[in-house]
Every structure is written in structure tokens, then in C-alpha cells.
Short mmCIF file of C-alpha atoms in Angstrom, two decimals:
data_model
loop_
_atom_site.label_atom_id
_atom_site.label_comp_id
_atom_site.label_asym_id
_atom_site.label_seq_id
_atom_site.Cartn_x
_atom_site.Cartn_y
_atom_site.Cartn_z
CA UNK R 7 -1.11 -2.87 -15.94
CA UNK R 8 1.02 -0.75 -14.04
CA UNK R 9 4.28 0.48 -15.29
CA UNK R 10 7.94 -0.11 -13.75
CA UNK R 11 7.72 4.12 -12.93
CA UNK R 12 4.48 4.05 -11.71
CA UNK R 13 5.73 0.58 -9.49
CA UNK R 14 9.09 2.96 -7.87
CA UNK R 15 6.39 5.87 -7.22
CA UNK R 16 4.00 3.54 -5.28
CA UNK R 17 6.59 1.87 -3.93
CA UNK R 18 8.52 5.25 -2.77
CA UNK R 19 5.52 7.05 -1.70
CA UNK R 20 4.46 4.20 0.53
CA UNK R 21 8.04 4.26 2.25
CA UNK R 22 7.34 7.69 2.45
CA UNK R 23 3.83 7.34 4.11
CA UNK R 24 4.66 4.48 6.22
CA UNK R 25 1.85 2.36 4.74
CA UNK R 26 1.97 -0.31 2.27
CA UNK R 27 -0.43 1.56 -0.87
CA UNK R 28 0.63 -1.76 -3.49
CA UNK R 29 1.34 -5.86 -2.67
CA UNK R 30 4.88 -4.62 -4.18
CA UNK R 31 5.26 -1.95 -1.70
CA UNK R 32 4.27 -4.21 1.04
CA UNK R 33 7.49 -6.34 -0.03
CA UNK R 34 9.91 -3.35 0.03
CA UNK R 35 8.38 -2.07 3.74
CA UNK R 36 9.26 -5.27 5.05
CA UNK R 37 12.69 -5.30 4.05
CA UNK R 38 13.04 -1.33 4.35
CA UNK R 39 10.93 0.01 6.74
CA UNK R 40 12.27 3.43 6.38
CA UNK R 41 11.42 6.53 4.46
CA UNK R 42 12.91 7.13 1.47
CA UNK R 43 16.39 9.06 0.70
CA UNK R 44 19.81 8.97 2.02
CA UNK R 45 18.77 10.46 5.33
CA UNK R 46 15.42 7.71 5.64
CA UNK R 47 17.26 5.23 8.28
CA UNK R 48 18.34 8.09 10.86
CA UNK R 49 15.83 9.71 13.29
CA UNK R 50 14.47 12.97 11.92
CA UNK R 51 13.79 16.03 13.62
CA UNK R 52 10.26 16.03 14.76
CA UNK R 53 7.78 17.06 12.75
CA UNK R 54 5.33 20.33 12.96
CA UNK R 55 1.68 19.17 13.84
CA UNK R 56 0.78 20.82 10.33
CA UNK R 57 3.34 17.99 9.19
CA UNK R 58 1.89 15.58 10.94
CA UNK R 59 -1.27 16.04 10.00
CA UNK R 60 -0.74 16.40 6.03
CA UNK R 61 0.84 13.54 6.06
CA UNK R 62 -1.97 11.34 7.56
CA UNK R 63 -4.27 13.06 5.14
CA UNK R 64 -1.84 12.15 2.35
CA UNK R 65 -1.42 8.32 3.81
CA UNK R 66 -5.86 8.30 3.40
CA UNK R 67 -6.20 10.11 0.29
CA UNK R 68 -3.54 7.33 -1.36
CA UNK R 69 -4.70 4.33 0.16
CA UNK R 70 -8.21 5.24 -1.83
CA UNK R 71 -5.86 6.64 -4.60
CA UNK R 72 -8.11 9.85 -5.36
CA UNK R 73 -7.16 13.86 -6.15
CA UNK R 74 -7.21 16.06 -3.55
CA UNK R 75 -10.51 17.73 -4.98
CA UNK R 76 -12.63 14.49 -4.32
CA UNK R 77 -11.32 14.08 -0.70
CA UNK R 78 -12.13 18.12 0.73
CA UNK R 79 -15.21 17.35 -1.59
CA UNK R 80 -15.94 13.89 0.10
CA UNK R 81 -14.90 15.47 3.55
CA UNK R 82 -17.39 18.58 3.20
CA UNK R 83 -19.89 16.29 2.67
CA UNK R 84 -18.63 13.70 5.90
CA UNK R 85 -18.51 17.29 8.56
CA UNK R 86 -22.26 17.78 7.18
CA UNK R 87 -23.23 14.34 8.22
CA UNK R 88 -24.52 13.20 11.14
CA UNK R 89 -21.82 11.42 13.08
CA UNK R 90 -18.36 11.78 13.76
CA UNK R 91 -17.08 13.50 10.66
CA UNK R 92 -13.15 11.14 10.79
CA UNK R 93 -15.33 7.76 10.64
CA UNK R 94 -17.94 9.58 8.56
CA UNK R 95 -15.29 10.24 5.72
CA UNK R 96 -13.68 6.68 6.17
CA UNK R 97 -17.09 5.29 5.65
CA UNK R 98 -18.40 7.33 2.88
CA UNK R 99 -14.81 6.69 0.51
CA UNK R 100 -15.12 3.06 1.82
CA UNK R 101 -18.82 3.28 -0.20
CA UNK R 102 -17.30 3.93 -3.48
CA UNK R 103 -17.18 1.47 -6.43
CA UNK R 104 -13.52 0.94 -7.12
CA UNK R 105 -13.21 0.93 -3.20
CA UNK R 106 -15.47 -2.33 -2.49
CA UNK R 107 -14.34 -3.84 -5.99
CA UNK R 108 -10.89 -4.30 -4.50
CA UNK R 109 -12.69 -5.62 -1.12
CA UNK R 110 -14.33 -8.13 -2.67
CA UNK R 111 -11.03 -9.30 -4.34
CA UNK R 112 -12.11 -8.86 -7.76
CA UNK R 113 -8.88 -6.76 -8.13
CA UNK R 114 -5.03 -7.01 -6.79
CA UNK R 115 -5.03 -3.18 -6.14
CA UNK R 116 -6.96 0.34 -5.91
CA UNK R 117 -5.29 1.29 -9.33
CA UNK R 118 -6.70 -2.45 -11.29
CA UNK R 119 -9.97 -2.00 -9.33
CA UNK R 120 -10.59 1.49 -10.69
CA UNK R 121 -9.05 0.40 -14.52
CA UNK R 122 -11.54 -2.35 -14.41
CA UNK R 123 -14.44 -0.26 -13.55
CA UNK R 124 -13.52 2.43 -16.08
CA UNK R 125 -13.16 -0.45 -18.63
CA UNK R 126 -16.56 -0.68 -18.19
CA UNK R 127 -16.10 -4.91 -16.83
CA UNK R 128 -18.19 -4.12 -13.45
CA UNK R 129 -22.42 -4.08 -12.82
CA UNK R 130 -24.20 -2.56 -10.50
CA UNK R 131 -27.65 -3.87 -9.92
CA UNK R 132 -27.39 -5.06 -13.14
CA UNK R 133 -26.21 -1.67 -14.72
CA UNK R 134 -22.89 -0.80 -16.35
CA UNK R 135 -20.76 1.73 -13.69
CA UNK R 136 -17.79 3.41 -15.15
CA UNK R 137 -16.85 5.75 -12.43
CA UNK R 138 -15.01 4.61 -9.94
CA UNK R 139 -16.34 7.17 -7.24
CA UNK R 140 -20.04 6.04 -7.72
CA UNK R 141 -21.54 5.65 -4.30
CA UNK R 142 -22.56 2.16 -3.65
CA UNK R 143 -25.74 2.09 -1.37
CA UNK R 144 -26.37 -0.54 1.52
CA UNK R 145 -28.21 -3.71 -0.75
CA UNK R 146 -26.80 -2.87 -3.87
CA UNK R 147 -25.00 -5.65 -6.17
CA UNK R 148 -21.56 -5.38 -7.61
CA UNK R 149 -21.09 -7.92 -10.20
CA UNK R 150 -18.52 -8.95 -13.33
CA UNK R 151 -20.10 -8.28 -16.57
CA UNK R 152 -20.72 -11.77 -18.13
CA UNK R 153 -18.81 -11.57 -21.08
CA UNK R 154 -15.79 -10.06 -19.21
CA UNK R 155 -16.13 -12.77 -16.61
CA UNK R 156 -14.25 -15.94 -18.90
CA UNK R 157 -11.06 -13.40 -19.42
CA UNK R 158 -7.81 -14.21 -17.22
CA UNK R 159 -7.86 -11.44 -14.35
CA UNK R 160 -11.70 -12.20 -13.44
CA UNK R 161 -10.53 -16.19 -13.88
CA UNK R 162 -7.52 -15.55 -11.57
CA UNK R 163 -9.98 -13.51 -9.18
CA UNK R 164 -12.54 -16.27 -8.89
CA UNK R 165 -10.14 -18.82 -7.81
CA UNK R 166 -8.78 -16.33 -4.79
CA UNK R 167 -6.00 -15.61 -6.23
CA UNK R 168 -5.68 -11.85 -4.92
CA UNK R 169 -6.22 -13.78 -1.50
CA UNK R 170 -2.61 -13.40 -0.38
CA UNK R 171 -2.29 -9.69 -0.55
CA UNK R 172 -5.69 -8.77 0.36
CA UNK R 173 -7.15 -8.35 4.14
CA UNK R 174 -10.13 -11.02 5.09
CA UNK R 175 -13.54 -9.78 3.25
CA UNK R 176 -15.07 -7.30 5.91
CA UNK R 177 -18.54 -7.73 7.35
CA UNK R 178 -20.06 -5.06 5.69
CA UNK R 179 -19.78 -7.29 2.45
CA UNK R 180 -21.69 -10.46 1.30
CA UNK R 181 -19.11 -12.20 -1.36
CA UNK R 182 -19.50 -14.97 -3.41
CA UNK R 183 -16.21 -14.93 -5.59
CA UNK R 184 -16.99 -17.73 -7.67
CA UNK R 185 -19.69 -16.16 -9.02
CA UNK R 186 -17.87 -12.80 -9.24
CA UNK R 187 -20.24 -11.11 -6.99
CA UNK R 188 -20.67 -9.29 -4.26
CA UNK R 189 -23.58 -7.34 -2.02
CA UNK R 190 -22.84 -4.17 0.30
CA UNK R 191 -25.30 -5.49 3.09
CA UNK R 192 -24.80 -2.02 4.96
CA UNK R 193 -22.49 0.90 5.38
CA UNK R 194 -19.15 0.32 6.71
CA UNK R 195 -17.50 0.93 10.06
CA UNK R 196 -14.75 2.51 11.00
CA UNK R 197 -13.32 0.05 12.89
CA UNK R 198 -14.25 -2.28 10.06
CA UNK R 199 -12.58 -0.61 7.18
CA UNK R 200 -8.86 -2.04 6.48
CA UNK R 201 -7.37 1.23 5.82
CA UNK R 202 -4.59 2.49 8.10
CA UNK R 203 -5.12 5.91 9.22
CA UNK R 204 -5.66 8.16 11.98
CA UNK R 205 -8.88 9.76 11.34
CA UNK R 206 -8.99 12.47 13.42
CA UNK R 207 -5.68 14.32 12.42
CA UNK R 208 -7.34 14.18 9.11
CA UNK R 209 -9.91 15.93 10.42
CA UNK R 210 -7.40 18.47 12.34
CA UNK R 211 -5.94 19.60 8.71
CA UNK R 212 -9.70 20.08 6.70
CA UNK R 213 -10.63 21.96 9.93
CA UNK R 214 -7.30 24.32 9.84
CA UNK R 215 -7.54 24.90 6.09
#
């Protein structure tokens, strides 16, 4: 479970970011839709491009909730790709375990998707995962270890209960929540993936660095 500082930082940063990163934060952006700080309701100067573009990386990097290391790492490997290397990145963090965990609505939020995979609760194919940036591949199962599936936050999950804070499953994903499972039937899309970024200043700042 979260803690009430780790709530204020989400919540903060998200103001910050301009991009809901918790159900929480999405409360407090509705009601104060406004950076942060005594000077967050008046109009700022405008920003430098370099500004601009950190700050879009920053929004992607926390919506997935990763260090900066995994991103350029996970970015390096997007510009080698074939493809356009913005949707290539989307795609390939949208691929990782704690990732489609949350998708599938077996957790509330990045942070309980990645704790439950680390706790060792989630299967792939059958196999205990504990990393949350293992790379799903297209036909792969995710699934909620048997014995962890009776406990209250799988219970809650199977019932839809993360349903009101989470976007509609996306196509890329075959879900049966009452049985705690899911299937990534192919890779994700771009235009698929419910994150909110702008892809190709992302791409601007790994390029400039």
C-alpha cells in the first residue's frame, strides 16, 4: 500500500505533469487543474523547447513509473527498431509485465501492479515472473497464481472493481477477469495504448542528449 507521502508526491507530480499518474491524482486534477506552488494558477512564461521536451519525457517515464536508466535503455533499443522509434518505445514499455497487469485490471495502479508482480502473485505461461520489466510476447498468458487468487485485492479485482479508474481493456488484450487472466494477442499500438503523451518530443530530447 502506498503511503500518505508517497500519495502528496503522486499527487503533486501529476499536477506538475499535467497528467493524472494515480485514481487519487485524477481527483485533485479535476478540482485543481493547475501546477503546483503558489505561482501554479497564473500563466507562466513560456517554456524553452528543452523544457518542453523533458517534461513530456518525464510525463512517459511516470505514467510507466520506471528510472531513467530503463527508459534511454528501452529507447536505444525502440531507435534500433524497425518503425517509428516514438510509437516503437510506447509499444515496447506497453509490453512489459507490470504494464499489462494494470491493463487487465488486476491492479488499481502502476505502483500495486509492479508490488504484486514482485510479490511473486503473477504467472506467465504458467511460470512465476518477479520483474516487473519482463517483456511479455504476443500469445503469452498472464495469470494470478492460484493460491494468491482467494486473497482480497485479486477478489476485489475479479469482480471489476478497479473498473472505475481504469480505461476500457485495449484490443491488444484478451481478458477474462473472473478467471484472473489475461492473453497479449499481439503487440500494442500507439494509438491503442492509454497513455497520454506526445511521442515525438520524447524522441526530440533522446535525440539531443
Amino acid at each position: 500500500m502506498a503511503t500518505k507521502s508517497q500519495d502528496r508526491r503522486k499527487v503533486r507530480l501529476s499536477r506538475a505533469l499535467g497528467v493524472a499518474l494515480t485514481p487519487k491524482a485524477a481527483r485533485y486534477l479535476e478540482k485543481r487543474p493547475y501546477a503546483p506552488g503558489e505561482h501554479g494558477r497564473t500563466k507562466r512564461k513560456a517554456d524553452s523547447d528543452y523544457a518542453v521536451r523533458l517534461r513530456e519525457k518525464q510525463r512517459l517515464r511516470e505514467q510507466y513509473g520506471i528510472r531513467e536508466k530503463q527508459m534511454r535503455n528501452t529507447f536505444n533499443e525502440a531507435r534500433r527498431t524497425q518503425g517509428l522509434t516514438g510509437e516503437n518505445l510506447v509499444e515496447l514499455l506497453e509490453m512489459r509485465l507490470d504494464a499489462l497487469v494494470l491493463r487487465s485490471g488486476f491492479a488499481r495502479t502502476t505502483a500495486q501492479a509492479r508490488q504484486l508482480v514482485v510479490h511473486r502473485h503473477i504467472l506467465v505461461d504458467g511460470q512465476t515472473v518477479d520483474r516487473p520489466s519482463f517483456r511479455v510476447k504476443p500469445g503469452q498468458t498472464i495469470h494470478v497464481k492460484a493460491k494468491s487468487e482467494g486473497t482480497e485485492p485479486f477478489q476485489v479485482a475479479a469482480a471489476g472493481g478497479h473498473a472505475d479508474v481504469l480505461p476500457p481493456v485495449p484490443g491488444y488484450l484478451n481478458v477474462e477477469l473472473d478467471k484472473l487472466q489475461a492473453q497479449l494477442v499481439r503487440r500494442p499500438k500507439r494509438a491503442e495504448v492509454p497513455v497520454v503523451c506526445d511521442v515525438q518530443l520524447v524522441v526530440e530530447y533522446y535525440a539531443a542528449r
